[in-house]
Coordinates of C-alpha atoms in Angstrom, one line a residue:
M156 CA 8.2 -3.2 58.8
A157 CA 10.5 -6.0 61.5
I158 CA 11.6 -9.1 60.6
S159 CA 8.3 -11.1 61.8
D160 CA 6.8 -8.5 59.8
R161 CA 7.5 -9.5 56.2
V162 CA 6.8 -13.1 57.6
V163 CA 3.3 -12.2 58.4
S164 CA 3.0 -9.5 55.0
L165 CA 3.2 -13.3 52.7
S166 CA -0.9 -12.7 53.5
K167 CA -0.7 -11.3 50.7
Y168 CA 0.2 -13.4 48.8
M169 CA -2.6 -15.0 49.0
V170 CA -6.0 -14.2 47.0
T171 CA -10.0 -14.1 47.6
L172 CA -11.4 -16.8 46.3
P173 CA -14.0 -16.5 43.3
K174 CA -17.4 -18.0 44.0
T175 CA -18.5 -21.3 43.3
K176 CA -20.7 -20.3 40.3
I177 CA -17.9 -18.5 38.5
S178 CA -15.5 -20.9 38.9
V179 CA -18.1 -23.5 37.6
F180 CA -18.8 -21.4 34.8
I181 CA -14.6 -21.2 34.4
I182 CA -14.7 -25.0 34.2
I183 CA -17.4 -25.6 30.9
I184 CA -15.8 -22.8 29.3
L185 CA -12.3 -24.0 29.8
S186 CA -13.0 -27.3 29.2
F187 CA -14.8 -26.7 26.2
L188 CA -12.0 -24.5 24.1
T189 CA -9.6 -27.1 25.0
G190 CA -11.7 -30.2 23.4
A191 CA -12.3 -27.5 20.6
I192 CA -9.7 -26.3 20.2
A193 CA -7.6 -29.9 20.5
D194 CA -10.3 -31.5 17.1
C195 CA -9.1 -28.3 14.9
I196 CA -5.5 -28.0 14.9
I197 CA -5.0 -31.4 13.0
P198 CA -3.8 -30.4 9.8
G199 CA -5.8 -30.9 7.4
I200 CA -9.1 -31.1 8.0
P201 CA -12.0 -29.3 6.0
L202 CA -13.0 -26.2 6.0
N203 CA -16.5 -27.0 5.7
E204 CA -15.7 -29.5 8.5
I205 CA -14.4 -27.3 11.1
V206 CA -17.9 -25.6 13.0
Y207 CA -18.5 -29.7 13.1
L208 CA -15.3 -30.8 15.2
F209 CA -15.0 -27.2 16.8
I210 CA -18.5 -27.7 18.2
A211 CA -17.8 -31.4 18.5
G212 CA -14.7 -31.4 19.7
G213 CA -15.8 -29.1 22.7
A214 CA -18.8 -30.9 23.9
G215 CA -16.3 -34.3 24.0
G216 CA -13.6 -31.8 25.9
F217 CA -16.2 -30.9 28.5
F218 CA -17.1 -34.4 29.5
L219 CA -13.3 -35.1 29.5
F220 CA -12.1 -32.5 31.4
G221 CA -15.4 -30.5 32.6
L222 CA -17.7 -32.5 34.1
P223 CA -15.4 -34.8 36.0
T224 CA -13.9 -31.2 37.7
I225 CA -17.0 -30.3 39.1
I226 CA -18.0 -33.2 40.4
S227 CA -14.0 -33.7 42.1
G228 CA -15.0 -30.3 43.5
T229 CA -18.0 -31.6 45.0
I230 CA -16.5 -34.7 46.8
I231 CA -13.3 -32.9 47.6
H232 CA -15.4 -30.1 49.4
S233 CA -17.1 -32.9 51.0
S234 CA -14.2 -35.7 52.0
V235 CA -12.3 -32.3 53.7
N236 CA -14.8 -31.7 55.8
S237 CA -15.5 -34.6 56.8
L238 CA -12.5 -35.2 58.5
K239 CA -13.3 -32.6 60.5
K240 CA -10.3 -30.8 60.3
R241 CA -10.0 -27.2 59.1
H242 CA -13.2 -26.5 57.0
M243 CA -13.0 -26.0 53.3
K244 CA -15.7 -24.0 51.6
L245 CA -17.0 -25.2 47.9
K246 CA -15.8 -22.3 46.6
Q247 CA -12.3 -23.3 47.6
A248 CA -13.0 -27.1 46.5
M249 CA -14.4 -26.1 43.2
F250 CA -11.0 -22.7 42.6
L251 CA -8.7 -26.7 43.7
A252 CA -10.2 -28.6 41.0
L253 CA -10.5 -25.5 38.5
V254 CA -6.3 -24.9 38.7
G255 CA -6.1 -28.5 38.5
M256 CA -8.1 -29.0 35.2
F257 CA -6.4 -25.5 33.8
F258 CA -3.0 -27.5 34.1
V259 CA -4.3 -30.7 32.2
C260 CA -6.3 -28.4 29.8
L261 CA -2.6 -27.0 29.0
I262 CA -0.8 -29.9 29.0
Y263 CA -2.9 -31.7 27.0
I264 CA -2.8 -28.6 24.4
I265 CA 1.2 -28.1 24.5
G266 CA 0.8 -32.3 23.3
V267 CA -2.1 -32.1 20.8
I268 CA 0.7 -29.8 19.6
I269 CA 3.9 -31.9 19.6
S270 CA 2.0 -34.8 18.3
I271 CA 1.8 -33.0 14.9
F272 CA 5.4 -33.1 14.3
I273 CA 6.7 -36.0 16.9
P274 CA 4.8 -39.4 16.6
I275 CA 3.5 -39.5 20.7
Q276 CA 0.7 -40.9 23.2
I277 CA -1.5 -38.4 23.3
D278 CA -2.9 -41.2 26.1
S279 CA 0.5 -40.8 28.2
V280 CA 0.2 -37.3 27.9
L281 CA -2.8 -37.2 29.7
L282 CA -1.6 -39.6 31.9
L283 CA 1.4 -37.6 32.5
A284 CA -1.3 -34.4 33.1
T285 CA -3.5 -36.0 35.8
L286 CA -0.3 -37.0 37.7
F287 CA 0.9 -33.8 37.9
I288 CA -2.4 -32.6 39.8
F289 CA -2.1 -35.4 42.1
A290 CA 0.7 -34.2 42.9
I291 CA -1.1 -30.8 42.9
E292 CA -3.4 -31.6 44.9
A293 CA -2.1 -33.7 47.4
L294 CA 0.2 -31.2 48.8
I295 CA -2.3 -28.6 48.3
L296 CA -4.5 -30.7 50.8
W297 CA -2.4 -31.9 53.4
S298 CA -0.2 -28.7 53.9
T299 CA -3.6 -26.2 54.3
S300 CA -6.3 -28.9 56.1
N301 CA -4.7 -29.8 58.7
I302 CA -5.3 -33.7 57.2
K303 CA -2.9 -36.2 57.5
Y304 CA -0.3 -37.1 54.5
Y305 CA -1.9 -40.5 53.6
Q306 CA -6.0 -38.6 53.5
G307 CA -4.7 -35.7 51.7
V308 CA -3.1 -38.6 48.9
L309 CA -6.4 -40.7 48.7
I310 CA -8.7 -37.1 48.1
A311 CA -6.0 -35.4 45.3
V312 CA -6.7 -39.0 43.9
I313 CA -10.2 -38.3 42.6
Q314 CA -9.9 -35.3 39.8
P315 CA -7.5 -37.6 38.1
L316 CA -9.1 -41.0 38.4
L317 CA -12.1 -39.6 36.9
I318 CA -10.9 -37.2 34.6
L319 CA -9.1 -41.0 33.6
S320 CA -11.7 -42.9 34.0
M321 CA -14.1 -40.6 31.5
N322 CA -11.2 -40.6 28.9
V323 CA -11.3 -44.5 29.4
L324 CA -15.2 -44.5 28.5
V325 CA -15.0 -41.9 25.3
N326 CA -12.2 -43.9 23.8
Y327 CA -11.8 -47.4 24.4
F328 CA -15.6 -48.0 25.3
E329 CA -15.7 -50.5 21.8
V330 CA -12.1 -52.4 23.2
A331 CA -12.8 -52.9 26.8
T332 CA -13.7 -56.3 26.6
S333 CA -9.9 -57.2 26.1
G334 CA -9.1 -54.5 29.2
S335 CA -5.5 -55.0 27.7
M336 CA -5.0 -51.2 27.2
V337 CA -7.1 -49.8 30.2
L338 CA -5.2 -52.1 32.7
A339 CA -1.8 -50.9 31.5
L340 CA -3.2 -47.6 31.7
Y341 CA -4.2 -47.9 35.1
T342 CA -0.8 -49.9 36.3
K343 CA 1.3 -46.8 35.0
A344 CA -0.9 -44.0 36.8
I345 CA -0.7 -46.6 39.7
V346 CA 2.9 -46.3 40.1
G347 CA 3.6 -42.6 38.4
A348 CA 1.1 -41.7 42.0
I349 CA 3.3 -43.5 44.1
L350 CA 6.9 -42.2 43.0
L351 CA 5.1 -38.4 43.3
A352 CA 3.3 -39.2 46.6
I353 CA 7.2 -40.2 48.1
A354 CA 8.5 -37.0 46.6
I355 CA 5.8 -34.5 48.2
Y356 CA 6.3 -36.8 51.6
A357 CA 10.3 -36.6 51.9
F358 CA 10.2 -32.6 50.9
I359 CA 7.1 -31.9 53.6
A360 CA 9.3 -34.3 56.0
I361 CA 12.7 -32.5 55.7
I362 CA 11.8 -29.2 55.4
Q363 CA 8.8 -29.6 58.1
S364 CA 11.8 -31.2 60.7
P365 CA 13.3 -28.3 62.0
I366 CA 9.9 -26.1 62.2
K367 CA 8.8 -29.6 64.8
N368 CA 12.2 -29.2 67.1
N369 CA 12.2 -26.2 67.1
L370 CA 9.1 -24.8 67.5
G371 CA 7.3 -27.9 69.5
V372 CA 4.9 -27.5 66.5
G373 CA 4.3 -28.7 62.9
G374 CA 4.5 -26.4 60.0
L375 CA 1.7 -28.0 58.0
E376 CA -0.5 -27.4 61.0
L377 CA 1.4 -23.4 61.5
L378 CA 0.7 -22.9 58.3
S379 CA -3.1 -24.8 58.3
L380 CA -4.0 -23.0 60.9
F381 CA -2.5 -19.4 59.7
I382 CA -5.2 -19.8 56.3
A383 CA -8.3 -20.2 58.3
Q384 CA -7.0 -16.7 60.3
V385 CA -6.9 -14.4 57.2
S386 CA -9.4 -16.6 55.0
E387 CA -11.7 -16.9 57.7
G388 CA -11.5 -15.0 60.9
S389 CA -10.4 -18.1 63.1
N390 CA -9.0 -18.0 66.5
A391 CA -7.1 -21.4 65.8
L392 CA -3.9 -20.5 65.9
E393 CA -4.5 -19.0 68.9
T394 CA -4.2 -22.6 70.2
V395 CA -0.9 -23.5 69.1
F396 CA 0.9 -19.2 70.1
D397 CA 0.1 -20.6 73.7
E398 CA 1.9 -23.6 74.0
M399 CA 4.5 -22.1 72.4
G400 CA 4.6 -18.5 74.8
E401 CA 6.7 -16.6 77.2
E402 CA 5.4 -14.7 80.0
I403 CA 6.8 -11.3 80.4
T404 CA 6.0 -8.2 82.9
T405 CA 4.9 -5.4 81.3
S406 CA 4.1 -1.4 81.8
V407 CA 0.8 0.0 81.0
G408 CA 0.5 3.8 81.7
I409 CA -2.5 5.4 82.6
I410 CA -4.0 9.0 81.8
S411 CA -7.4 9.6 83.4
F412 CA -9.2 12.9 83.3
K413 CA -12.4 13.3 85.5
T414 CA -15.3 16.0 85.1
M415 CA -15.9 18.3 87.5
D416 CA -18.1 16.3 88.8
G417 CA -16.2 13.8 89.7
N418 CA -17.2 11.6 86.4
I419 CA -14.2 10.0 84.0
K420 CA -14.5 11.9 80.8
A421 CA -12.2 10.5 78.8
N422 CA -8.6 7.8 79.5
Y423 CA -5.7 8.2 77.9
I424 CA -4.2 4.1 77.6
S425 CA -0.3 3.6 76.4
P426 CA 0.4 -0.5 76.5
C427 CA 3.6 -1.8 76.6
I428 CA 2.2 -4.4 74.6
H429 CA 2.4 -5.2 70.9
P430 CA -1.6 -5.0 69.3
G431 CA -0.1 -8.0 66.6
P432 CA 0.7 -10.5 65.7
V433 CA -2.2 -10.1 62.1
G434 CA -5.0 -9.7 61.9
S435 CA -7.8 -10.7 65.2
I436 CA -5.1 -13.1 66.4
G437 CA -4.1 -12.4 69.9
G438 CA -3.6 -8.7 70.5
G439 CA -3.8 -7.9 66.9
N440 CA -7.1 -5.6 67.8
L441 CA -5.7 -4.7 71.3
P442 CA -6.7 -0.7 70.4
T443 CA -10.7 -1.8 69.9
I444 CA -10.4 -4.5 72.3
I445 CA -9.4 -2.4 75.0
A446 CA -11.5 0.8 74.7
N447 CA -14.7 -1.1 74.5
K448 CA -14.2 -3.1 77.9
L449 CA -13.7 -0.7 79.0
D450 CA -16.6 1.5 80.9
D451 CA -15.6 5.3 79.7
F452 CA -14.3 6.7 76.7
T453 CA -10.9 6.1 76.0
I454 CA -8.0 6.0 73.3
V455 CA -5.2 3.6 73.3
A456 CA -2.2 4.7 72.1
H457 CA 1.0 2.2 70.6
G458 CA 3.9 1.9 73.5
A459 CA 6.9 1.0 73.4
A460 CA 7.0 -2.6 72.2
T461 CA 8.0 -5.0 69.4
H462 CA 6.2 -8.4 67.9
D463 CA 7.8 -10.1 70.7
F464 CA 5.4 -8.5 73.0
N465 CA 2.3 -10.2 71.0
P466 CA -0.3 -11.5 73.1
V467 CA -0.7 -15.3 72.1
A468 CA -4.3 -14.7 72.4
Q469 CA -7.0 -12.4 72.6
K470 CA -7.8 -14.0 76.9
E471 CA -4.3 -11.8 77.2
L472 CA -6.5 -8.5 77.0
D473 CA -8.4 -8.8 80.1
K474 CA -5.3 -9.4 82.2
I475 CA -4.7 -5.7 81.0
V476 CA -8.0 -4.2 81.1
E477 CA -8.0 -5.4 85.0
K478 CA -5.4 -3.7 86.2
I479 CA -6.5 -0.6 84.3
D480 CA -10.2 -1.6 86.0
E481 CA -8.0 -2.1 89.6
A482 CA -6.4 1.7 89.2
L483 CA -9.0 4.2 88.4
P484 CA -10.3 4.0 91.8
N485 CA -7.6 4.7 93.0
M486 CA -5.9 7.5 90.9
Q487 CA -5.5 10.8 92.8
Y488 CA -7.4 13.2 90.6
K489 CA -5.8 17.9 90.2
D490 CA -6.6 20.2 88.3
S491 CA -2.7 20.9 87.1
A492 CA -1.2 20.2 83.5
S493 CA 1.4 21.9 81.6
K494 CA 1.6 23.0 78.5
F495 CA 2.7 21.1 75.6
Q496 CA 6.5 21.4 74.3
R497 CA 8.6 19.8 71.7
V498 CA 12.0 18.7 71.9
E499 CA 14.4 17.8 69.3
Y500 CA 17.7 16.1 68.4
E501 CA 19.0 15.4 64.4
D502 CA 16.4 13.1 63.7
A503 CA 14.3 12.4 67.1
K504 CA 10.8 14.3 68.2
I505 CA 9.8 14.4 70.9
G506 CA 6.7 15.9 72.8
V507 CA 6.1 16.4 76.5
Q508 CA 3.1 16.9 78.9
F509 CA 2.9 17.5 82.4
F510 CA 0.0 15.7 83.8
N511 CA -0.2 16.0 87.9
D512 CA 2.7 13.1 89.0
G513 CA 3.0 12.4 85.7
C514 CA 3.9 13.2 82.0
L515 CA 3.1 12.3 78.5
E516 CA 6.1 11.0 75.9
L517 CA 5.2 11.4 72.4
T518 CA 8.4 10.4 70.1
T519 CA 8.7 9.8 66.5
F520 CA 11.8 10.8 63.6
A521 CA 8.7 12.2 60.8
P522 CA 9.0 13.1 58.6
N523 CA 12.0 10.3 58.7
P524 CA 10.1 6.6 58.7
G525 CA 10.9 4.3 61.5
D526 CA 9.1 1.2 63.4
D527 CA 8.3 -0.4 66.6
I528 CA 10.7 1.1 69.3
D529 CA 12.0 -2.2 71.5
Y530 CA 10.3 -2.2 75.4
G531 CA 14.4 -1.9 77.2
V532 CA 14.4 1.5 74.8
G533 CA 11.5 2.9 75.9
L534 CA 12.1 1.5 79.2
S535 CA 15.6 3.4 79.1
L536 CA 13.8 6.4 77.9
M537 CA 11.5 6.6 80.7
Y538 CA 13.2 6.5 83.4
E539 CA 15.6 9.3 82.0
T540 CA 12.5 11.1 81.8
K541 CA 11.7 10.9 85.9
A542 CA 15.2 11.5 87.2
L543 CA 15.4 14.7 85.2
T544 CA 12.0 15.5 85.2
G545 CA 11.2 14.0 89.4
V546 CA 7.6 12.8 87.8
R547 CA 6.3 9.5 89.4
D548 CA 4.9 7.8 85.8
V549 CA 5.6 8.8 82.0
I550 CA 3.2 7.5 79.8
F551 CA 5.5 6.6 77.2
V552 CA 3.8 6.4 73.4
D553 CA 5.3 5.5 69.7
C554 CA 3.7 7.8 67.8
H555 CA 4.3 5.4 64.6
N556 CA 3.1 8.0 62.2
C557 CA 5.9 7.5 59.7
L558 CA 6.3 4.5 57.4
N559 CA 7.8 3.8 53.3
G560 CA 9.4 1.1 53.2
N561 CA 10.9 -1.8 55.5
W562 CA 12.4 -0.3 58.5
E563 CA 13.3 -2.8 61.7
R564 CA 12.4 -2.5 64.9
L565 CA 14.9 0.1 67.0
L566 CA 16.9 -1.4 69.3
A567 CA 19.7 -0.2 72.2
G568 CA 22.5 0.7 70.5
H569 CA 20.9 2.2 67.4
K570 CA 21.8 5.8 66.0
R571 CA 18.4 6.6 67.0
V572 CA 18.0 5.8 70.3
Y573 CA 21.0 8.1 70.4
E574 CA 18.6 10.5 69.8
L575 CA 16.0 10.1 71.6
E576 CA 18.1 10.4 74.6
Q577 CA 19.6 13.4 74.1
A578 CA 16.2 14.8 72.8
V579 CA 15.5 13.6 76.6
A580 CA 18.2 15.5 78.4
K581 CA 16.5 19.0 76.8
I582 CA 12.7 19.0 78.2
Q583 CA 11.5 20.8 81.3
K584 CA 9.0 20.7 84.1
P585 CA 7.7 24.0 83.4
S586 CA 4.8 25.9 85.4
M587 CA 1.7 23.8 86.1
H588 CA -2.2 25.5 85.5
P589 CA -5.6 24.0 85.6
I590 CA -6.7 21.9 82.3
R591 CA -9.8 21.9 80.0
V592 CA -10.1 18.7 77.7
G593 CA -12.6 18.2 74.7
C594 CA -12.9 14.7 72.9
S595 CA -14.0 13.9 69.5
Y596 CA -14.8 10.3 68.3
D597 CA -16.0 8.1 64.6
P598 CA -15.4 5.2 63.7
I599 CA -15.0 5.6 60.1
D600 CA -16.6 3.6 58.6
E601 CA -16.5 4.5 55.1
I602 CA -12.9 3.3 54.3
A603 CA -12.7 -0.7 55.2
V604 CA -10.1 -2.3 57.0
R605 CA -9.2 -3.6 54.1
D606 CA -7.9 0.1 52.7
G607 CA -5.9 0.9 56.7
I608 CA -8.5 1.9 59.1
G609 CA -9.4 -0.5 62.5
E610 CA -12.9 -0.4 64.3
S611 CA -11.8 2.4 66.1
G612 CA -11.3 4.7 63.3
L613 CA -10.0 8.1 65.0
K614 CA -9.9 9.8 68.1
V615 CA -9.2 13.3 69.3
M616 CA -8.3 15.0 72.2
I617 CA -7.8 18.6 72.9
T618 CA -6.1 19.8 75.7
E619 CA -6.0 23.9 76.9
V620 CA -3.3 24.9 79.9
D621 CA -2.7 28.6 80.1
N622 CA -4.4 29.4 76.6
Q623 CA -2.1 26.8 74.7
L624 CA -4.4 24.0 72.4
M625 CA -2.6 21.1 72.4
L626 CA -4.5 18.4 69.5
Y627 CA -4.1 14.4 69.8
L628 CA -5.2 13.2 67.1
V629 CA -4.8 8.6 67.6
Y630 CA -5.8 6.8 63.9
D631 CA -6.7 3.3 64.9
G632 CA -4.0 2.0 61.7
N633 CA -0.6 0.6 61.2
N634 CA 1.7 3.2 60.8
M635 CA 0.6 6.4 58.4
K636 CA 2.3 7.1 55.3
Q637 CA 5.5 9.2 54.3
H638 CA 4.7 12.8 54.3
F639 CA 0.9 12.9 55.2
R640 CA 1.6 14.2 59.0
E641 CA 2.7 17.1 57.7
E642 CA 0.1 17.2 55.5
L643 CA -2.9 16.6 57.7
M644 CA -1.2 19.4 59.9
D645 CA -0.9 22.0 57.1
E646 CA -4.5 21.1 56.0
I647 CA -5.4 21.8 60.3
H648 CA -3.2 24.7 60.3
E649 CA -5.1 26.2 57.7
K650 CA -9.0 25.7 59.2
Y651 CA -8.2 26.0 62.5
P652 CA -5.4 28.8 63.5
Q653 CA -6.1 28.2 67.1
I654 CA -4.8 25.5 67.8
D655 CA -1.1 26.1 68.6
M656 CA 0.8 22.5 68.5
M657 CA -0.4 19.3 67.6
E658 CA 0.4 15.7 66.9
V659 CA -0.3 12.6 64.8
M660 CA -0.5 9.1 66.1
T661 CA -1.5 5.5 65.0
T662 CA -2.4 2.7 67.4
D663 CA -0.3 0.0 65.3
T664 CA -3.2 -2.1 65.3
H665 CA -2.2 -5.5 63.2
L666 CA -6.7 -6.0 62.2
V667 CA -5.5 -4.4 59.2
N668 CA -2.8 -6.9 58.6
T669 CA -5.2 -9.8 56.4
I670 CA -5.6 -11.4 53.6
S671 CA -8.2 -8.2 52.4
G672 CA -5.4 -6.1 51.7
G673 CA -2.5 -6.1 54.6
G674 CA -0.4 -3.4 55.9
V675 CA -1.8 -0.6 54.1
T676 CA 0.0 2.7 56.0
V677 CA -3.1 5.4 57.5
G678 CA -3.0 7.6 54.2
T679 CA -2.2 5.6 51.6
R680 CA -6.0 5.0 51.0
S681 CA -9.3 7.5 51.3
S682 CA -6.8 10.2 52.2
D683 CA -9.0 12.9 51.4
I684 CA -12.0 11.1 53.5
L685 CA -9.4 10.7 56.4
I686 CA -8.0 14.6 56.1
D687 CA -12.7 15.9 55.9
K688 CA -13.5 13.3 58.9
T689 CA -10.3 14.8 61.2
L690 CA -11.6 18.4 60.2
H691 CA -14.8 17.7 61.5
L692 CA -13.5 15.6 64.5
I693 CA -11.8 18.6 65.7
G694 CA -14.4 20.9 65.7
E695 CA -16.4 18.7 67.3
A696 CA -13.6 18.3 70.6
L697 CA -12.9 22.6 70.7
D698 CA -16.8 22.8 71.0
D699 CA -16.8 20.0 73.5
L700 CA -13.7 22.0 75.3
S701 CA -14.6 21.1 79.3
D702 CA -12.4 21.9 82.9
V703 CA -11.2 18.3 84.6
F704 CA -8.6 16.7 86.8
V705 CA -6.3 15.0 85.6
A706 CA -4.7 12.2 87.2
T707 CA -2.0 9.7 86.4
D708 CA -0.7 6.1 87.0
T709 CA 1.3 2.6 85.6
V710 CA 0.3 -0.9 86.2
H711 CA 2.1 -4.1 85.9
V712 CA 0.3 -6.1 83.8
N713 CA 2.3 -10.5 83.5
L714 CA 0.8 -12.3 80.3
K715 CA 1.7 -14.8 77.6
T716 CA 3.3 -13.2 74.5
F717 CA 5.5 -14.8 71.5
G718 CA 8.1 -13.8 74.0
P719 CA 11.9 -13.3 72.8
N720 CA 13.5 -16.5 72.2
H721 CA 10.5 -17.9 70.3
T722 CA 10.2 -14.8 68.1
T723 CA 13.3 -15.7 66.9
E724 CA 13.4 -18.8 66.8
L725 CA 10.1 -18.5 64.7
V726 CA 12.1 -15.9 62.6
T727 CA 15.0 -17.5 61.7
T728 CA 13.9 -21.6 61.5
I729 CA 10.8 -20.3 58.7
A730 CA 14.2 -17.9 56.6
S731 CA 15.9 -21.8 57.4
V732 CA 13.2 -23.6 55.6
V733 CA 13.2 -21.0 52.8
S734 CA 16.9 -20.9 52.3
V735 CA 16.8 -25.1 52.0
S736 CA 13.4 -25.0 50.2
K737 CA 14.6 -23.7 47.5
L738 CA 17.9 -25.9 46.4
L739 CA 15.5 -28.9 47.6
A740 CA 12.7 -28.8 45.7
P741 CA 14.5 -28.5 42.3
V742 CA 16.5 -31.3 43.0
I743 CA 13.3 -33.6 44.6
F744 CA 10.2 -32.6 42.4
I745 CA 12.5 -32.6 39.1
T746 CA 13.8 -35.6 39.9
A747 CA 10.7 -37.2 40.3
I748 CA 9.2 -35.3 37.3
I749 CA 11.4 -37.5 35.0
L750 CA 11.2 -40.6 36.7
V751 CA 7.8 -40.4 36.4
T752 CA 7.9 -39.2 32.1
I753 CA 10.2 -41.9 32.1
W754 CA 7.8 -44.3 33.1
I755 CA 5.1 -43.2 31.1
F756 CA 6.7 -43.0 27.5

């Protein structure tokens, strides 16, 4: 997994929030229990009064904590949405209020227990608790809603203010005419809130500075838009990426098969463009988008590309489709192909099949894990293959079919690059023969995106050349569980012994890298379904075999991507901010909490 993949994988710490009615139910139960427990743990209570105190205390707890929380959740929801920034769902606002109430209840119960042994004012404990949730909510609202800080502070005041006001109504009704204790309570609250607000602003301002300076965009804006993407499917983050992006020129390999009557039967496309960064943002769903925009059955494989080559927006993919559409009518087709061959050197394995004036080059290190291959490495291997074999086009594919743990991208100078070069040196151009091709496809809707299979499911292609059957399996997923490739091959060999050669690939789609269980590799879940579907589709592809003509081409595309400079800046800046935050946050917030506690007590 590349370093930028790890940044994206932070989405795994996000959770699916409960429905609004569930949060409200928890609020009612938790507030009732808090009030009941607080009234019943006082020493010396007669047993015959416990039931009464439990019910009365529970009712008081609901009115003190629960009712203000439910009201504040509703007000927070409408207040944030009235600012017309990032849309906040009611369930999000209610859950935020629930979290705030949880901490208030926890601190309140702890304060009641301490008061049994040490004389402290419970009202001061409650005030400290409400200031604590004010700080939490102000920080969360500011950092996730893409609103101004003062707006976040004003909205964060709602829940603490309602709880304190309910406390005043319940406990100080009889002395409300004097107002002295009420004034003192609110004075402490205002001063405490100001201290915490200053601490939050100072912390965020310090950690935001390097992000703003290096990337030209605020860190909170990035965070807010990222959350909007993984939680709502919003593509607003593309606007920011578009401003940050760099223009590149990269290659797209094309293999096209035509039936005897001149109709395109299938296209096999390998763009050296990375299908990321996450979800549907940028090129995250590249394999499906490109395949769906072409008129004919199309398999989209994973070329030589890392996160440096993530398109900044979906609209960039139209440039790829346009180039492919321009190339297809001008390609020269022949009934000429070779048998599939596999060459190896140490861990490196390269599968090669020649088609007309080009060849398909499949690279893998399976059963050893690996990740993205840098475009520069792939390009050098393409040129080596051209020089060795004399072909015009090399359609390079990173099979992306084995992962276990974290693996960095494959850059020039790595031992594995040398292994690939030595394997390429073993390639031989065999004799050419007529070719037959069969295809099949299943979206595999039975497996959800969160379980590792994207919208393109599984696409199968079988070639028959000089009595050799070669099977190509392309799963729409982000890499493959280690050893699942070999498990698939064993199952296929058992059912279809007539198949001579095969290779398994994934598209590296990042549609599966979302809050819904991001980063699940193919075969990690529902492997039985995948095996059954695969075996069935192979049968369909065998039945579909027919004589074809084949042509290859390589087109070059100019598009805007993250680029190596901004990708590096993004990763290093976030890494430095995280490191500084680990040291800075405790110093700032502990100091603020100590000052607020001293002020209150």
